[in-house]
Tab-separated table of N, CA, C and O in Angstrom:
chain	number	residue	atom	x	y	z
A	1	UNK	N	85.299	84.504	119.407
A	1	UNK	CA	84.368	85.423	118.796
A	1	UNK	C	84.461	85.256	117.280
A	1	UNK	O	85.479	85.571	116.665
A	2	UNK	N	83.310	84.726	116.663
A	2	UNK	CA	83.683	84.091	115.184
A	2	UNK	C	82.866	85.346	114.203
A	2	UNK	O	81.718	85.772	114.077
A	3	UNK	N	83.996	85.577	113.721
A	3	UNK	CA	82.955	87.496	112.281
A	3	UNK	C	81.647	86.787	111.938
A	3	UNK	O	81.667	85.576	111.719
A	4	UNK	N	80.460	87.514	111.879
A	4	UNK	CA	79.611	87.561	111.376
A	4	UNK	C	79.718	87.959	109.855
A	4	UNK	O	80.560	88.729	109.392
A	5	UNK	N	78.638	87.250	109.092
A	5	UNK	CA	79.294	87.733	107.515
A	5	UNK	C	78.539	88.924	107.098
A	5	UNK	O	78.708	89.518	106.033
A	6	UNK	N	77.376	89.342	108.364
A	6	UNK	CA	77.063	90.755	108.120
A	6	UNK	C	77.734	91.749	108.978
A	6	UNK	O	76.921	92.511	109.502
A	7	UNK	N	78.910	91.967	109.271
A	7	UNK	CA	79.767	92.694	110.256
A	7	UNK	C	81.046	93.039	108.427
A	7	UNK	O	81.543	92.228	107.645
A	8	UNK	N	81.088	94.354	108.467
A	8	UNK	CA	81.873	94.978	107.855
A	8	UNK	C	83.713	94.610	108.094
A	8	UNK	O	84.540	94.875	108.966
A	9	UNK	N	83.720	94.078	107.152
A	9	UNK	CA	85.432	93.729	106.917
A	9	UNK	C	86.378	94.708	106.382
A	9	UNK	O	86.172	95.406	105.389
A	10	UNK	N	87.484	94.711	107.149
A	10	UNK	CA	88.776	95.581	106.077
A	10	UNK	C	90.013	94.219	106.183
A	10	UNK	O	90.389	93.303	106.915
A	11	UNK	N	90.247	94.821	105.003
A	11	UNK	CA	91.894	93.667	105.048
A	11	UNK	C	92.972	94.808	105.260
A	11	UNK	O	93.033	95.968	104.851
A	12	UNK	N	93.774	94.059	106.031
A	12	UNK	CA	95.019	94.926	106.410
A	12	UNK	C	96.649	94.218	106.340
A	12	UNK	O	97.125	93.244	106.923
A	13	UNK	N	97.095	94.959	105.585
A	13	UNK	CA	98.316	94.348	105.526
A	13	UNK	C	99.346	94.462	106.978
A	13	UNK	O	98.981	95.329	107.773
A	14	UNK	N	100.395	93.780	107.306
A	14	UNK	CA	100.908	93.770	108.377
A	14	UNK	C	102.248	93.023	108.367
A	14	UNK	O	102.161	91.816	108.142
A	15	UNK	N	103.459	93.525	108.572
A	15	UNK	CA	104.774	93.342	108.178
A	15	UNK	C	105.392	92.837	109.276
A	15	UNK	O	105.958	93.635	110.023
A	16	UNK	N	105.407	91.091	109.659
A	16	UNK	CA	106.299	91.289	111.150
A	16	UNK	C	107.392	90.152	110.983
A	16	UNK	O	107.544	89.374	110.042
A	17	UNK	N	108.063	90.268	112.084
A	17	UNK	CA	108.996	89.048	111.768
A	17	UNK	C	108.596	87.884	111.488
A	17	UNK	O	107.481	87.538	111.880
A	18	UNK	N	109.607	86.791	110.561
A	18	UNK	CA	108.702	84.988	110.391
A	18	UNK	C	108.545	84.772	111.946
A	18	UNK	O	107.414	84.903	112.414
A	19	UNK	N	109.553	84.464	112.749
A	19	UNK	CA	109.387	83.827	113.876
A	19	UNK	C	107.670	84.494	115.013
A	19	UNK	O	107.237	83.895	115.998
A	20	UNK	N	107.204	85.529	114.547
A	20	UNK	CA	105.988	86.004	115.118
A	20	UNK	C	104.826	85.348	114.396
A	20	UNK	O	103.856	85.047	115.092
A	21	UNK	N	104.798	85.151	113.424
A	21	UNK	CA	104.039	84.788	112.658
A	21	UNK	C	103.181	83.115	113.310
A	21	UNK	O	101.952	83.052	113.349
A	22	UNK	N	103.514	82.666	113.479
A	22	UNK	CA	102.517	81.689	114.641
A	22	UNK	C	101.708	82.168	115.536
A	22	UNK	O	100.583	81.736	115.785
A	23	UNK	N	102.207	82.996	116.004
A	23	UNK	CA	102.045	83.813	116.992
A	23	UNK	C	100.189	84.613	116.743
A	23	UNK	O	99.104	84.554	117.321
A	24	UNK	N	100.751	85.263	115.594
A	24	UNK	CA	99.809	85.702	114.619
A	24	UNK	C	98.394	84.897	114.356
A	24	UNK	O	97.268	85.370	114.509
A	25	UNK	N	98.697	83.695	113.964
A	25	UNK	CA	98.319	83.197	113.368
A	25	UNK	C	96.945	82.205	114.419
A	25	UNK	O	95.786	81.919	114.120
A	26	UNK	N	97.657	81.954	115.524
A	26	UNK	CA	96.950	81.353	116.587
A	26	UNK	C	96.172	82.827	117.231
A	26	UNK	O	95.281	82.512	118.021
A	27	UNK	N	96.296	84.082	117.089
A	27	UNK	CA	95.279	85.073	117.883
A	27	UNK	C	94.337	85.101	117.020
A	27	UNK	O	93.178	84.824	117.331
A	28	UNK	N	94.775	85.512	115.555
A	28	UNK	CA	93.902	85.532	114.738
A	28	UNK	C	92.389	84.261	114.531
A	28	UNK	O	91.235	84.547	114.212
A	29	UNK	N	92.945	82.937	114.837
A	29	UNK	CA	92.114	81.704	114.847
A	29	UNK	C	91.217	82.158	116.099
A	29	UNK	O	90.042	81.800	116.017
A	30	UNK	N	91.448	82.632	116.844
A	30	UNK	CA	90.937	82.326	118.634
A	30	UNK	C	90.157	83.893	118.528
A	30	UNK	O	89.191	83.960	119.288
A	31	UNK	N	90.356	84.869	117.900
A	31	UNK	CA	89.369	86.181	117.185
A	31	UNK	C	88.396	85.447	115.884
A	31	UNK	O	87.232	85.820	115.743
A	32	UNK	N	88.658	84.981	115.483
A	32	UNK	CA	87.557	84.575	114.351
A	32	UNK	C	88.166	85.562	112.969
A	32	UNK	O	87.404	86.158	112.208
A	33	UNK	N	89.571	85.578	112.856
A	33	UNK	CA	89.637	86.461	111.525
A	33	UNK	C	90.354	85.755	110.801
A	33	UNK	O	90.999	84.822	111.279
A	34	UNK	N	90.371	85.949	109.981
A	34	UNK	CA	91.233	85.444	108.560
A	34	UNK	C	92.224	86.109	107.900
A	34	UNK	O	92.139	87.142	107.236
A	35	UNK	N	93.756	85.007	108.287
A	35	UNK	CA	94.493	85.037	108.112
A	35	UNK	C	95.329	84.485	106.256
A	35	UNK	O	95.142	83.463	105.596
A	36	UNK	N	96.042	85.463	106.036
A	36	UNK	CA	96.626	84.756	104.725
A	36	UNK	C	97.766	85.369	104.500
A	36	UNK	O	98.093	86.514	104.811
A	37	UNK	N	98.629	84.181	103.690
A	37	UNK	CA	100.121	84.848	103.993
A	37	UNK	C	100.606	85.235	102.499
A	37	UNK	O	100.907	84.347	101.701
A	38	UNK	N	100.664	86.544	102.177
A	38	UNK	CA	101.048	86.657	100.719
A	38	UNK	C	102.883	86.685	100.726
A	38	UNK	O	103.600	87.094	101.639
A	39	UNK	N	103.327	86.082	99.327
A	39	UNK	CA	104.885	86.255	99.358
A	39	UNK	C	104.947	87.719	98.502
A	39	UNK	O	104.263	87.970	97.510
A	40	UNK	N	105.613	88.328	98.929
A	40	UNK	CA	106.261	89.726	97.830
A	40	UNK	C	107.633	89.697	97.314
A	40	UNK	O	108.551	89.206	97.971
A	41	UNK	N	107.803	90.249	96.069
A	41	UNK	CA	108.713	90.484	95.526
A	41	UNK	C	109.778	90.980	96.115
A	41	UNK	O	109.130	91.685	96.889
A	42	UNK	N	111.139	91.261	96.469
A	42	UNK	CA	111.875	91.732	97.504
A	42	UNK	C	112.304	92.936	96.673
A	42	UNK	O	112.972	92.749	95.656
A	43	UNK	N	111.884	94.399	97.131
A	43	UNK	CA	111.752	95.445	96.639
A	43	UNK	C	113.189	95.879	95.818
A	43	UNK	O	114.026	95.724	96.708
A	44	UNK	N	113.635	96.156	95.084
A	44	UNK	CA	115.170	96.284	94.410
A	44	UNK	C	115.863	97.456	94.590
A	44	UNK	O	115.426	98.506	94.118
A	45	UNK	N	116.709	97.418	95.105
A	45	UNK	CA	117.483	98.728	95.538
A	45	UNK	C	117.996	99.782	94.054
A	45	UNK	O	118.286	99.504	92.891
A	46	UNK	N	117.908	101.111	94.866
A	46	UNK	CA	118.216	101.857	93.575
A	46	UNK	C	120.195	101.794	93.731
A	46	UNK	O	120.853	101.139	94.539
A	47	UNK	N	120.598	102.563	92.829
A	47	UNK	CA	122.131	102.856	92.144
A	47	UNK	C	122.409	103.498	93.885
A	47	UNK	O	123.403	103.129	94.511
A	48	UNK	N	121.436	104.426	94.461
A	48	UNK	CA	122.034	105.248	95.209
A	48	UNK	C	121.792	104.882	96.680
A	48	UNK	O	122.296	105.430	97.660
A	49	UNK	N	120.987	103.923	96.656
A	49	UNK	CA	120.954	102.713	98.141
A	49	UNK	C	122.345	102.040	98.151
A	49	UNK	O	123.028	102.099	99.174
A	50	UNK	N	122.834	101.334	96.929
A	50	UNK	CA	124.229	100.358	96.908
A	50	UNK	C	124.870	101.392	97.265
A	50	UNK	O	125.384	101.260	98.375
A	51	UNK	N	125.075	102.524	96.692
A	51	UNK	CA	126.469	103.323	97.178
A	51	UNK	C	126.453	103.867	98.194
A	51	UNK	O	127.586	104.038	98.646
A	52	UNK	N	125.194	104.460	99.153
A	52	UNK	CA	125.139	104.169	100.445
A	52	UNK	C	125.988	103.130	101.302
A	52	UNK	O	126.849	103.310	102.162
A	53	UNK	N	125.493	102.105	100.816
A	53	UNK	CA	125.780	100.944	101.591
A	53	UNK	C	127.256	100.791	101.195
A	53	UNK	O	127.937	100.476	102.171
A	54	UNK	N	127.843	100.899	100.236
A	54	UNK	CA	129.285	100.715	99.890
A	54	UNK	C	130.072	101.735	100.654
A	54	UNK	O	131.141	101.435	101.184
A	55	UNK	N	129.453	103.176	100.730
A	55	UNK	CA	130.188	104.097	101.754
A	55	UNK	C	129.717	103.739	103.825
A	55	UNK	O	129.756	104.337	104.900
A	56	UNK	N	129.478	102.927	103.485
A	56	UNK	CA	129.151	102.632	105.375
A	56	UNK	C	129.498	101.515	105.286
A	56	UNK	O	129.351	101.097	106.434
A	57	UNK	N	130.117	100.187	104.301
A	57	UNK	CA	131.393	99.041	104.276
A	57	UNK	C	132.622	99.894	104.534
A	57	UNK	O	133.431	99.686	105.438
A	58	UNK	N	132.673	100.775	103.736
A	58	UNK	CA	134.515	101.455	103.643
A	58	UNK	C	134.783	101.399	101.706
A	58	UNK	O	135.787	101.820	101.132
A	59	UNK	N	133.947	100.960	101.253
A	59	UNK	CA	134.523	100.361	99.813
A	59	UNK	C	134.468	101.601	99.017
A	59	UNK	O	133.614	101.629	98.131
A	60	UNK	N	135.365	102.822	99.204
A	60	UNK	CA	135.325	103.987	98.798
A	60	UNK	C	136.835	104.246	98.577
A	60	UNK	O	137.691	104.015	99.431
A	61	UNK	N	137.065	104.728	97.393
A	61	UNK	CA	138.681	105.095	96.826
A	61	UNK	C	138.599	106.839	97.061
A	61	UNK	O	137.642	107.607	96.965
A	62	UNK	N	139.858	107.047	97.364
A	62	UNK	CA	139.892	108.730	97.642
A	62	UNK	C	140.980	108.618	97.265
A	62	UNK	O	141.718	107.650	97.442
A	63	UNK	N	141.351	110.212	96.343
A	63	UNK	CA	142.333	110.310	95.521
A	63	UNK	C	143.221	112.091	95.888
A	63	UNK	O	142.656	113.166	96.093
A	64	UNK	N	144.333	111.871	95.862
A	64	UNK	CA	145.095	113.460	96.022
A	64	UNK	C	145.180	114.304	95.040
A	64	UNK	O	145.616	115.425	95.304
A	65	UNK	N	144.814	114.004	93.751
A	65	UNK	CA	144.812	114.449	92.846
A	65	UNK	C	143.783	114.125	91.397
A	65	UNK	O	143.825	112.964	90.990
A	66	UNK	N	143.111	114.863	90.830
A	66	UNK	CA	142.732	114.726	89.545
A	66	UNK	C	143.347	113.424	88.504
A	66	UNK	O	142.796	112.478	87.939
A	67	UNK	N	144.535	113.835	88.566
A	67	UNK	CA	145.007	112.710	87.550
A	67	UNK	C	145.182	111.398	88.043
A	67	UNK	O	145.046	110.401	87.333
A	68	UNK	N	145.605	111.359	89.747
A	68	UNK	CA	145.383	110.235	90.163
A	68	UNK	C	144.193	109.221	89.718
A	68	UNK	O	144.338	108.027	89.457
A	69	UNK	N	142.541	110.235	89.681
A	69	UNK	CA	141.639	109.458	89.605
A	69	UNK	C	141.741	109.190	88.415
A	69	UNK	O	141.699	107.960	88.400
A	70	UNK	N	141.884	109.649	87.074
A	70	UNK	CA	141.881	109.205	85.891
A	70	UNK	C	142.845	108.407	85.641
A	70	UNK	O	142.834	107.663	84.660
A	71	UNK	N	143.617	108.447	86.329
A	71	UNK	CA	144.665	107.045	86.033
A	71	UNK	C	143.880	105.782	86.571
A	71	UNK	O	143.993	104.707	85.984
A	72	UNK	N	143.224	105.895	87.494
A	72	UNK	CA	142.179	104.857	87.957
A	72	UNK	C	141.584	104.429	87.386
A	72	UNK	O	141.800	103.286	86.983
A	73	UNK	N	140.779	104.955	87.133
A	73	UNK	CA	139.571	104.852	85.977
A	73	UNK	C	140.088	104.146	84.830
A	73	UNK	O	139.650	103.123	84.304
A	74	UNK	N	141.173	104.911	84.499
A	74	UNK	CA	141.638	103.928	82.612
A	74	UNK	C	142.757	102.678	83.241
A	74	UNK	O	143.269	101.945	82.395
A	75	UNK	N	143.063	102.492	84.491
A	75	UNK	CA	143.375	101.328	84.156
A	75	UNK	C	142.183	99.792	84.930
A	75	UNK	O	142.426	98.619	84.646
């Protein structure tokens, strides 16, 4: 079924795995739509995503005392 160029178009973005992407790519040919593959920037994590992720590694210091931590810190 090949689009008519008087048949109303939307573009739609669509996020799937690489390995689907053939996949994709051959329904889309065999529908009559048009396919295109944009690259994106890989979105940058904030201060408070890393420390997430550093507290669900283990990479977290815990201290018994106040001065303990400032002894940390300054050395």
């Amino acid at each position: 079924m090949k689009a008519a160029i008087s048949q109303e178009m939307k573009t739609v973005s669509i996020e799937l795995p690489v390995s689907e992407y053939n996949f994709l790519k051959t329904l889309s040919k065999k529908m009559g739509w048009v396919t295109k593959l944009v690259k994106t920037k890989p979105v940058a994590k904030s201060e408070l995503d890393l420390a997430i992720e550093d507290v669900k590694k283990g990479n977290v210091v815990s201290f018994d005392n106040v001065e303990d931590a400032i002894n940390y810190l300054n050395s």
